[in-house]
XYZ file of C-alpha atoms in Angstrom:
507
model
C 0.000 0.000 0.000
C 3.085 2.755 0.729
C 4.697 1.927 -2.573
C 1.211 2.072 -4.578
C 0.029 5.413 -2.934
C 3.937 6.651 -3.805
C 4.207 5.378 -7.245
C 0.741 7.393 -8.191
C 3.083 11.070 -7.705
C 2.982 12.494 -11.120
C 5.178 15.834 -10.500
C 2.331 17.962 -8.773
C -0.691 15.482 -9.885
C -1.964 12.225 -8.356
C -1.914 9.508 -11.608
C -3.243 6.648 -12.227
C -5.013 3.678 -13.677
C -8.850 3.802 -12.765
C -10.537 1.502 -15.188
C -9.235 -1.363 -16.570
C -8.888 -2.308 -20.539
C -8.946 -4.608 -23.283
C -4.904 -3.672 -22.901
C -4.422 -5.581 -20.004
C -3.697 -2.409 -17.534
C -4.704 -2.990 -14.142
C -6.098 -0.318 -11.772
C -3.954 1.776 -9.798
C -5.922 4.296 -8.876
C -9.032 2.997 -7.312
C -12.060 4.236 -4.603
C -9.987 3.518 -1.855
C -7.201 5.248 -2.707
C -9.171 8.285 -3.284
C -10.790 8.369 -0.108
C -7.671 8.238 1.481
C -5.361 10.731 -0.404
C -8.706 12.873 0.490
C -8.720 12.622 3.705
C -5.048 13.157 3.993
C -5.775 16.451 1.935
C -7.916 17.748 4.720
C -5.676 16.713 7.480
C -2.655 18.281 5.280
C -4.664 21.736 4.735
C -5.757 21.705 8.929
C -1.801 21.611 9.375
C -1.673 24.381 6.615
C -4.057 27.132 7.702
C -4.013 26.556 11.674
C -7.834 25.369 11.365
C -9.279 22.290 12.422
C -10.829 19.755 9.724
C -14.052 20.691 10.666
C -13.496 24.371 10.233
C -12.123 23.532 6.258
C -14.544 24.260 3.323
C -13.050 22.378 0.530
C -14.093 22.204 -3.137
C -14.579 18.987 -5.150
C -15.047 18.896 -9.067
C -14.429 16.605 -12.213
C -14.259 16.171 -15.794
C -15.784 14.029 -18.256
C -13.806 10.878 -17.643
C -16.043 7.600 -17.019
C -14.731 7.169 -13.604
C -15.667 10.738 -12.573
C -18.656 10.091 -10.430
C -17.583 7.369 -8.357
C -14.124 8.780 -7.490
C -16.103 11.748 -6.683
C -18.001 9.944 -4.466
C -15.178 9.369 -3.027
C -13.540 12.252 -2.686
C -16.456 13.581 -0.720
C -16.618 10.884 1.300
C -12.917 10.713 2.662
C -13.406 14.684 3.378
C -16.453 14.059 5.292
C -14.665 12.102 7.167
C -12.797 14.443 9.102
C -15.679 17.102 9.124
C -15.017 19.366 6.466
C -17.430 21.079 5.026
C -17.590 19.691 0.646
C -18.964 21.551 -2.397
C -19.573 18.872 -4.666
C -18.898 21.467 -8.053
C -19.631 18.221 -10.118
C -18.521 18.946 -13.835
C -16.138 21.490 -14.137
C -12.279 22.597 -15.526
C -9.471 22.685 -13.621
C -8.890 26.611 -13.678
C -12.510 26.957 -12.396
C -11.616 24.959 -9.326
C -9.095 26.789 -8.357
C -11.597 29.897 -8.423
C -13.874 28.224 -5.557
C -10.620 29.883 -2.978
C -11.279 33.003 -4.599
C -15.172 33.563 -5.153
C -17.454 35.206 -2.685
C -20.168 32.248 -3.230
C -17.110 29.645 -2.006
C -13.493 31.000 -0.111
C -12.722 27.394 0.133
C -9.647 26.908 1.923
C -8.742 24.184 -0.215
C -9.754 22.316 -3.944
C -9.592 18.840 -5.417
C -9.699 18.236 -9.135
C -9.928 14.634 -10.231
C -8.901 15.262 -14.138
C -5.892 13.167 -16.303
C -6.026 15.906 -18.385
C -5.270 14.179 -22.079
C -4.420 10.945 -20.817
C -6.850 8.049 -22.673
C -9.943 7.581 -20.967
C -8.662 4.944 -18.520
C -6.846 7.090 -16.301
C -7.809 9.549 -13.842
C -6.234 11.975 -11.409
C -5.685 14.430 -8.508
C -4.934 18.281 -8.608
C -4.903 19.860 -5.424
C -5.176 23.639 -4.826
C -5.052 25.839 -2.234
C -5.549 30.016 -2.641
C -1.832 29.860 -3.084
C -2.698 27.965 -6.557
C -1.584 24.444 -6.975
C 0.387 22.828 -4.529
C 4.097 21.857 -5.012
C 5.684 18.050 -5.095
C 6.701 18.380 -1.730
C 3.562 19.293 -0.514
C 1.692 16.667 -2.581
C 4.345 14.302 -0.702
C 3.553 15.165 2.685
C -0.046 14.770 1.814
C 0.823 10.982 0.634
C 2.881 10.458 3.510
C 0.181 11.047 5.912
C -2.415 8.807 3.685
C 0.714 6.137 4.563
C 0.512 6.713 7.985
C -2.989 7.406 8.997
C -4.695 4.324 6.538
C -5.534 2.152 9.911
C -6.501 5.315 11.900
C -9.752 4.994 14.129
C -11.273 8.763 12.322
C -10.236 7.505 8.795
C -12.111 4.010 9.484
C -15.162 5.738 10.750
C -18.224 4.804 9.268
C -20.650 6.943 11.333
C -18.734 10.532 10.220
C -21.335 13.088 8.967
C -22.177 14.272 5.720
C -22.111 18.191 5.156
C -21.947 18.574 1.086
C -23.452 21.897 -0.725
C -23.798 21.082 -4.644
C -22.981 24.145 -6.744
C -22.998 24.486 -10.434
C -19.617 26.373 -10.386
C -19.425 26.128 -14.313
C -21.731 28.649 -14.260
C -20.768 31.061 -12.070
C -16.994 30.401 -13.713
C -18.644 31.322 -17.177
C -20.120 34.935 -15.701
C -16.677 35.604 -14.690
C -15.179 34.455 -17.601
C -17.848 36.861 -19.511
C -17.118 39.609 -17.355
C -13.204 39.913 -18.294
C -14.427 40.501 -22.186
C -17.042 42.864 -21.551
C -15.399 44.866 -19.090
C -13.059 46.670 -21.932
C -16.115 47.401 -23.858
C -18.847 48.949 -21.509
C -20.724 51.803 -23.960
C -19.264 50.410 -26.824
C -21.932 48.128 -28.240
C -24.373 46.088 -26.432
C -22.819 43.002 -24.347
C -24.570 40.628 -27.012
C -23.297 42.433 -29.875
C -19.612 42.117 -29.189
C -19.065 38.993 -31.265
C -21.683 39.381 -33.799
C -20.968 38.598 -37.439
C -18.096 36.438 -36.046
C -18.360 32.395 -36.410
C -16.241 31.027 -33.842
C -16.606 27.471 -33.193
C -15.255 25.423 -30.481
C -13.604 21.853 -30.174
C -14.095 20.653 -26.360
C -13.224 16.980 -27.599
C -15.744 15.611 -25.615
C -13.747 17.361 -22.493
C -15.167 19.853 -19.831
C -14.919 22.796 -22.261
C -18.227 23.293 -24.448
C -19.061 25.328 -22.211
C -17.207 28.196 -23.359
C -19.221 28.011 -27.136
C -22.701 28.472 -25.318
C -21.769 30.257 -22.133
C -19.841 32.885 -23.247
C -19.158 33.006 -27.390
C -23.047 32.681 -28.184
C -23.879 35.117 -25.441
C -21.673 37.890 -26.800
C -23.287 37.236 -30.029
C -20.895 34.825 -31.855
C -22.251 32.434 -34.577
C -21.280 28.942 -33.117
C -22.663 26.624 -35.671
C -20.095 24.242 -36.314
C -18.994 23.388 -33.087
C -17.722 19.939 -32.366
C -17.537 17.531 -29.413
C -18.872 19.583 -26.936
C -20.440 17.185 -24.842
C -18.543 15.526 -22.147
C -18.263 12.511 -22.866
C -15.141 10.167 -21.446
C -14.870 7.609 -24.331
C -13.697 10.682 -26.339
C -14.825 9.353 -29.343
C -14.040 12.167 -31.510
C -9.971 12.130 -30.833
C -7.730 12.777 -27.299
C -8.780 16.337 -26.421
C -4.915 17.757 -26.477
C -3.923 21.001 -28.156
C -0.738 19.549 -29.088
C -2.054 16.502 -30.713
C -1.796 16.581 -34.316
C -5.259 14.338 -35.117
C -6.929 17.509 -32.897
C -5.057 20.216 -34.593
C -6.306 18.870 -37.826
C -9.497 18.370 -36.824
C -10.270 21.826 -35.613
C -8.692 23.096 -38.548
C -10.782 21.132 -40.764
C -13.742 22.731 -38.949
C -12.761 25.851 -38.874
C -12.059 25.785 -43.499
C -15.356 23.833 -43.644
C -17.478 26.343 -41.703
C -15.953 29.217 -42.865
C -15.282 30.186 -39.546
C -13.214 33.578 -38.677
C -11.527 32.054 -35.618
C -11.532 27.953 -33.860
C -10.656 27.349 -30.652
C -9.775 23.881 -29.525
C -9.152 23.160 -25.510
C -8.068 19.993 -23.436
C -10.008 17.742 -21.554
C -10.421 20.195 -17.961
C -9.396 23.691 -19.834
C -5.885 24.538 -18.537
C -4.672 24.687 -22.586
C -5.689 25.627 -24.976
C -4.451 26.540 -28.544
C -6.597 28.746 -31.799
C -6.825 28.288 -35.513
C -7.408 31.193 -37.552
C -9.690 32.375 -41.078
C -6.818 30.849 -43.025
C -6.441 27.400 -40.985
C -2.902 28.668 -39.616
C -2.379 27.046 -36.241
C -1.580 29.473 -33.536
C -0.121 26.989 -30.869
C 3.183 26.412 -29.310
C 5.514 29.184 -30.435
C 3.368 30.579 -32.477
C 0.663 30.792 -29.115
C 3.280 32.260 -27.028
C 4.082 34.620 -29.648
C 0.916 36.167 -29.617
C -0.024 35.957 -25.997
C 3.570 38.044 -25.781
C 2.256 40.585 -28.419
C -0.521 41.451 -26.214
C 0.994 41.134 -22.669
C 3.894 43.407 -23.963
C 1.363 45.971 -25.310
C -0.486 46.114 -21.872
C 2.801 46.300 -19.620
C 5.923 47.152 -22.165
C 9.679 45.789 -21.194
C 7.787 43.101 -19.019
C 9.662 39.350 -18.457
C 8.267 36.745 -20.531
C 9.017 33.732 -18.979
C 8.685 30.102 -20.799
C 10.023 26.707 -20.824
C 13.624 25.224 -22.307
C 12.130 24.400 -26.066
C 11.395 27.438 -27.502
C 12.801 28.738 -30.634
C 15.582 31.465 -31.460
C 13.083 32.985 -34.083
C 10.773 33.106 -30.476
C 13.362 35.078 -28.461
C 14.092 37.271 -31.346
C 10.274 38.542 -31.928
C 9.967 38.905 -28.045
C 13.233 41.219 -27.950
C 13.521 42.640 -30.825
C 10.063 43.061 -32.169
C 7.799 43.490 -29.034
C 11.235 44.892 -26.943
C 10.121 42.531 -24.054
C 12.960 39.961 -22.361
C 12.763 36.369 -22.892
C 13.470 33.993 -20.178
C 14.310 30.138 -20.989
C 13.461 28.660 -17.831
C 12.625 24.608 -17.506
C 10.205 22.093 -18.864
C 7.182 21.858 -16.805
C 4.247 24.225 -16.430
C 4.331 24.667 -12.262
C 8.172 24.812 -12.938
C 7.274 28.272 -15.412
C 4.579 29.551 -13.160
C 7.101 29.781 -9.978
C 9.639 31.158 -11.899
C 7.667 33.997 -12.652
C 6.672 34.382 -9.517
C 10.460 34.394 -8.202
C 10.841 37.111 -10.413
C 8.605 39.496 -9.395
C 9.262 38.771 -5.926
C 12.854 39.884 -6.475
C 11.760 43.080 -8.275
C 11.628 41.784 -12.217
C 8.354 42.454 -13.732
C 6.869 39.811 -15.213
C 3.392 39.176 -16.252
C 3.299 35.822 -18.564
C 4.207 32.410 -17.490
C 3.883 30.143 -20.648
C 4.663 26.685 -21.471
C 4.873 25.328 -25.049
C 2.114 22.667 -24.565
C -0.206 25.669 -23.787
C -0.472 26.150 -20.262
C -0.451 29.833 -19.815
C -0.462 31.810 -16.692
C -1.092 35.806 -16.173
C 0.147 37.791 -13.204
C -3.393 39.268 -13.529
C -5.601 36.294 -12.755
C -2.970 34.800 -10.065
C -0.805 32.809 -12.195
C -3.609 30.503 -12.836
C -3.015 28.234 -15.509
C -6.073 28.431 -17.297
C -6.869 27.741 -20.866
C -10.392 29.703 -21.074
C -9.393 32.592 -19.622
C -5.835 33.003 -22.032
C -8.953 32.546 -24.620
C -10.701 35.623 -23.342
C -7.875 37.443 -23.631
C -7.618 36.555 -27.174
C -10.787 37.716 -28.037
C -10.817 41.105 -26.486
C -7.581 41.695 -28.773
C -9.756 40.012 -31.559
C -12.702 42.349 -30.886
C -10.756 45.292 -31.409
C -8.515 44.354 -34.304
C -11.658 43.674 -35.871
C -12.634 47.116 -35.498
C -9.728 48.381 -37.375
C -9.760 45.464 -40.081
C -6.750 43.783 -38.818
C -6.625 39.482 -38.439
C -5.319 38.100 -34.837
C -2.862 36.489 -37.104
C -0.901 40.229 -37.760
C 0.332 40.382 -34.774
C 2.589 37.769 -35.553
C 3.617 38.135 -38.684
C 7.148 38.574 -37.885
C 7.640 35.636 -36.276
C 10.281 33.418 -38.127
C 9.535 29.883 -38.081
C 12.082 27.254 -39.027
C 12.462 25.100 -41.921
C 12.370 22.052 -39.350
C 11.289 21.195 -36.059
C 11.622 17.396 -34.575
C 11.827 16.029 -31.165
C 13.203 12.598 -30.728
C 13.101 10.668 -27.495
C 14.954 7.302 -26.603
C 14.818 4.672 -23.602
C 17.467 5.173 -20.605
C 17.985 1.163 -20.236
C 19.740 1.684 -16.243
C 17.197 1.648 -13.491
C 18.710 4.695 -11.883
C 17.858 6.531 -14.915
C 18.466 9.744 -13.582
C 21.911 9.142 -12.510
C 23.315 8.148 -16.187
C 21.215 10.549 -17.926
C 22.539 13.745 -15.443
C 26.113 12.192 -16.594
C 25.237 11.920 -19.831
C 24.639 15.516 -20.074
C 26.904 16.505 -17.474
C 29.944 15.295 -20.010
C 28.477 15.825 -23.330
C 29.868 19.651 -23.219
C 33.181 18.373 -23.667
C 31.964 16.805 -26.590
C 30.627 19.975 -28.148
C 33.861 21.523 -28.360
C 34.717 18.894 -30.572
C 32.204 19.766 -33.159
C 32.846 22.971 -35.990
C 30.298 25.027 -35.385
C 28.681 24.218 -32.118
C 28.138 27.126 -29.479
C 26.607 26.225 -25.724
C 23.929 28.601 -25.072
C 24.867 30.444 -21.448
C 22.367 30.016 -18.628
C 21.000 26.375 -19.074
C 18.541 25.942 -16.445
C 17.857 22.366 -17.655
C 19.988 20.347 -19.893
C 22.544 21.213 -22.633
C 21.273 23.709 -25.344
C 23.661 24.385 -28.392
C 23.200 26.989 -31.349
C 24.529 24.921 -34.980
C 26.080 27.330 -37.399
C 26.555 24.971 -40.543
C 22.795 23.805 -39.334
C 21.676 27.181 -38.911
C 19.552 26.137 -35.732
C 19.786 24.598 -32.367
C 19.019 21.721 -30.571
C 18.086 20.670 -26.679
C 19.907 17.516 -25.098
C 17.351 17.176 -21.569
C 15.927 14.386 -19.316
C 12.453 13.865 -19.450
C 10.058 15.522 -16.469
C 9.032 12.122 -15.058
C 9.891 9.133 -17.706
C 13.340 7.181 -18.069
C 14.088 9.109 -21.282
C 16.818 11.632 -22.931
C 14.837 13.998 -25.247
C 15.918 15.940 -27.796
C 14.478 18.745 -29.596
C 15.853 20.109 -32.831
C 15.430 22.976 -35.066
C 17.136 23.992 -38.329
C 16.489 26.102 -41.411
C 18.689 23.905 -43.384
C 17.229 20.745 -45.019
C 17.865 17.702 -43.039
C 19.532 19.587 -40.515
C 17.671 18.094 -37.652
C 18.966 14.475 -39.462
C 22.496 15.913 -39.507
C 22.346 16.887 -36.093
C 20.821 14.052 -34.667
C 23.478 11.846 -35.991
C 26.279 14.056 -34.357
C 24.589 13.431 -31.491
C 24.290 9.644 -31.709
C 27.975 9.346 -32.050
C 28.448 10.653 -28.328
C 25.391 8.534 -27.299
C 27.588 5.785 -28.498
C 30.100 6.009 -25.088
C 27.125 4.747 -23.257
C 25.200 2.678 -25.718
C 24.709 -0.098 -22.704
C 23.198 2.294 -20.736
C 20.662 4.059 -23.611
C 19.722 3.614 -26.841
C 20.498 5.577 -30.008
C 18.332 8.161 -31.140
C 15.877 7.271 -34.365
């Protein structure tokens, strides 16, 4: 039971297995283990905020996944067991959970989101929050520790605890807030439901927690959203993975979007962190070309601000960012809560900075607490898209100047040593002797994670890192020279050779 409860830590997430498949996988994340790592929650937040368990109001919310409602269930029950006071939120997105700290209606002291986020519909998941956002890894293992040690404990084994649970339809209350942070810019301008009209925008929830957002907020500002797709929750996900980085779900929004005709598709994933857009002319505005943008109209609103993002980003990114918008880039780590408290670090030692933004399209603004939260960097979209509109200008404009390279790969390959993260670190460690061997090859200054390298012949870079969480070397390539990535990937393969009974080659 230690080792199972351990081996579900997934970075700042609970992980695991909760229905089993025609694959063979067994469950690892069942009722019981719910209950517990809820209780534990409570007794973790008492410790936290100096109250007792029965003082807490914590939140509770899901999203479409099949095993939603009975982990649910047992969410609420494990808090009821030490007294807490439970709004059962039932479906709703990550971001919005977070809120229920924040909102009159709630000030929960703490939240649990049971989400996987793309993950196939098998698995299912933890996010905790407290009004300080989501907790960190070393919180979330404190929180497992006492699950550990409190399992056989009298008040955990109580079956005669009370229930006090409030249901709330926070998706709703979430989508008047959502609405309020367009309008607000535009009070006297036109009517409320005008703001959007004459604009199709259509919406790909992939069967995830987001639909929402097309009736909620798009068609109440006056939006034609005919053309739509997947908005219902529904945890097969039978229309493709809801992930904005996905390329089946980039297509398929884009395929929408040219179809309909539409001026503008938005596509989010499965409990609305990310999200990514597809404009008029089916150009995908994700990744670099997302943080790009988001940049563009951060940097307008507060000019010489920090941008920070994570360790993949391109040169052509830190070149519009500096040169173009005159912000300052910052290459920080892989890892969206890594991002988020970097930018927070920042401004607590005096550096303004007002994005946090990872490439998979987690983005977080200093303005709604560093909040990861997918519908609300959509908002912010469309108030730029509102008034470009008036002046006859595309969202796409505003990053015209962003160079893109000829190539772009990422290739990945098996550490084969069960203490991965010992011959990977040396791996890297002594690959920047290596470098100097090679014509050409420069070592970017201030690597927070991994070796990065600008290729002259190449005319690009690459990234030599460890995975997040998984036994793996990555690397990510770009080059504007054809096969570049090919050429480089080979010269890296020859030092990968040293160690070749440690890890395989790159392919």
């Amino acid at each position: 039971m230690n080792y199972d409860l351990k081996k579900l830590i997934n970075g700042t997430d609970i992980r695991g297995v909760a229905i089993s498949n025609e694959e063979g996988l067994n469950v690892t994340l069942d009722k019981n283990s719910i209950e517990l790592l809820s209780f534990s929650f409570a007794v973790w937040l008492s410790q936290k905020t100096c109250k007792k368990t029965n003082e807490l109001k914590i939140s509770v919310g899901m999203d479409s996944r099949l095993s939603g409602h009975d982990l649910k269930n047992a969410v609420v029950s494990g808090l009821c067991k030490t007294g807490a006071k439970v709004y059962d939120c039932g479906l709703s997105s990550t971001p919005s959970m977070f809120m229920t700290t924040i909102f009159d209606e709630f000030r929960c002291d703490g939240a649990i989101m049971l989400t996987a986020s793309h993950l196939p519909y098998m698995y299912n998941g933890m996010k905790f929050f407290t009004i300080n956002g989501g907790i960190n890894k070393e919180d979330l293992e404190k929180i497992v520790d006492i699950a550990v040690e409190g399992r056989n404990s009298e008040k955990f084994n109580n079956e005669t605890y009370a229930r006090n649970v409030i249901l709330k339809d926070l998706l709703s209350i979430y989508s008047d807030y959502l609405y309020n942070i367009i309008i607000k810019d535009f009070k006297g301008d036109l009517k409320d439901g005008e703001l959007l009209k004459g604009s199709k925008i259509i919406v790909d929830a992939g069967n995830g927690v987001g639909g929402f957002f097309a009736h909620k907020i798009l068609k109440k500002l006056g939006a034609d959203i005919e053309g739509s797709q997947y908005l219902n929750p529904d945890g097969n996900f039978p229309g493709h993975i809801p992930n904005p980085e996905a390329k089946e779900a980039i297509e398929s929004i884009k395929e929408a979007v040219l179809k309909n005709r539409a001026h503008l598709g938005i596509i989010f994933d499965t409990d609305v962190d990310r999200a990514a857009i597809i404009d008029e002319n089916g150009n995908e505005i994700n990744r670099n070309s997302l943080i790009a943008l988001l940049s563009a109209i951060v940097l307008e609103q507060h000019p010489n601000s920090t941008i920070v993002t994570d360790s993949v980003t391109s040169n052509g990114l830190t070149e519009f960012i500096e040169k173009d918008l005159k912000g300052k880039h910052h290459r920080f780590k892989r890892g969206y809560k890594n991002v988020i408290n970097e930018a927070i670090r920042l401004n607590s030692i005096g550096e303004e900075c007002h994005l946090a933004i990872e490439t998979s399209g987690h983005a977080a603004l200093k303005e709604n607490y560093f909040l990861d939260d997918g519908a609300y960097l959509i908002c912010k979209i469309l108030s730029k898209y509102i008034k470009l509109k008036k002046e006859n200008k595309l969202i796409y404009d505003l990053i015209k100047n962003l160079k893109k390279p000829l190539e772009s790969k990422e290739f990945r390959t098996k550490i084969l040593k069960e203490d991965f993260k010992t011959i990977g670190n040396e791996i890297i460690s002594n690959f920047s002797n290596y470098c100097s061997t090679i014509e050409g090859w420069n070592i970017v200054p201030k690597n927070y994670e991994g070796i990065r390298v600008n290729c002259e012949n190449e005319k690009g870079w690459f990234l030599l890192r460890m995975s997040l969480h998984e036994p793996l070397l990555v690397l990510n390539i770009e080059s504007d020279v054809p096969e570049g990535c090919e050429n480089i990937k080979e010269k890296v393969n020859n030092y990968i050779k040293k160690y070749e009974e440690s890890v395989k080659l790159f392919n």
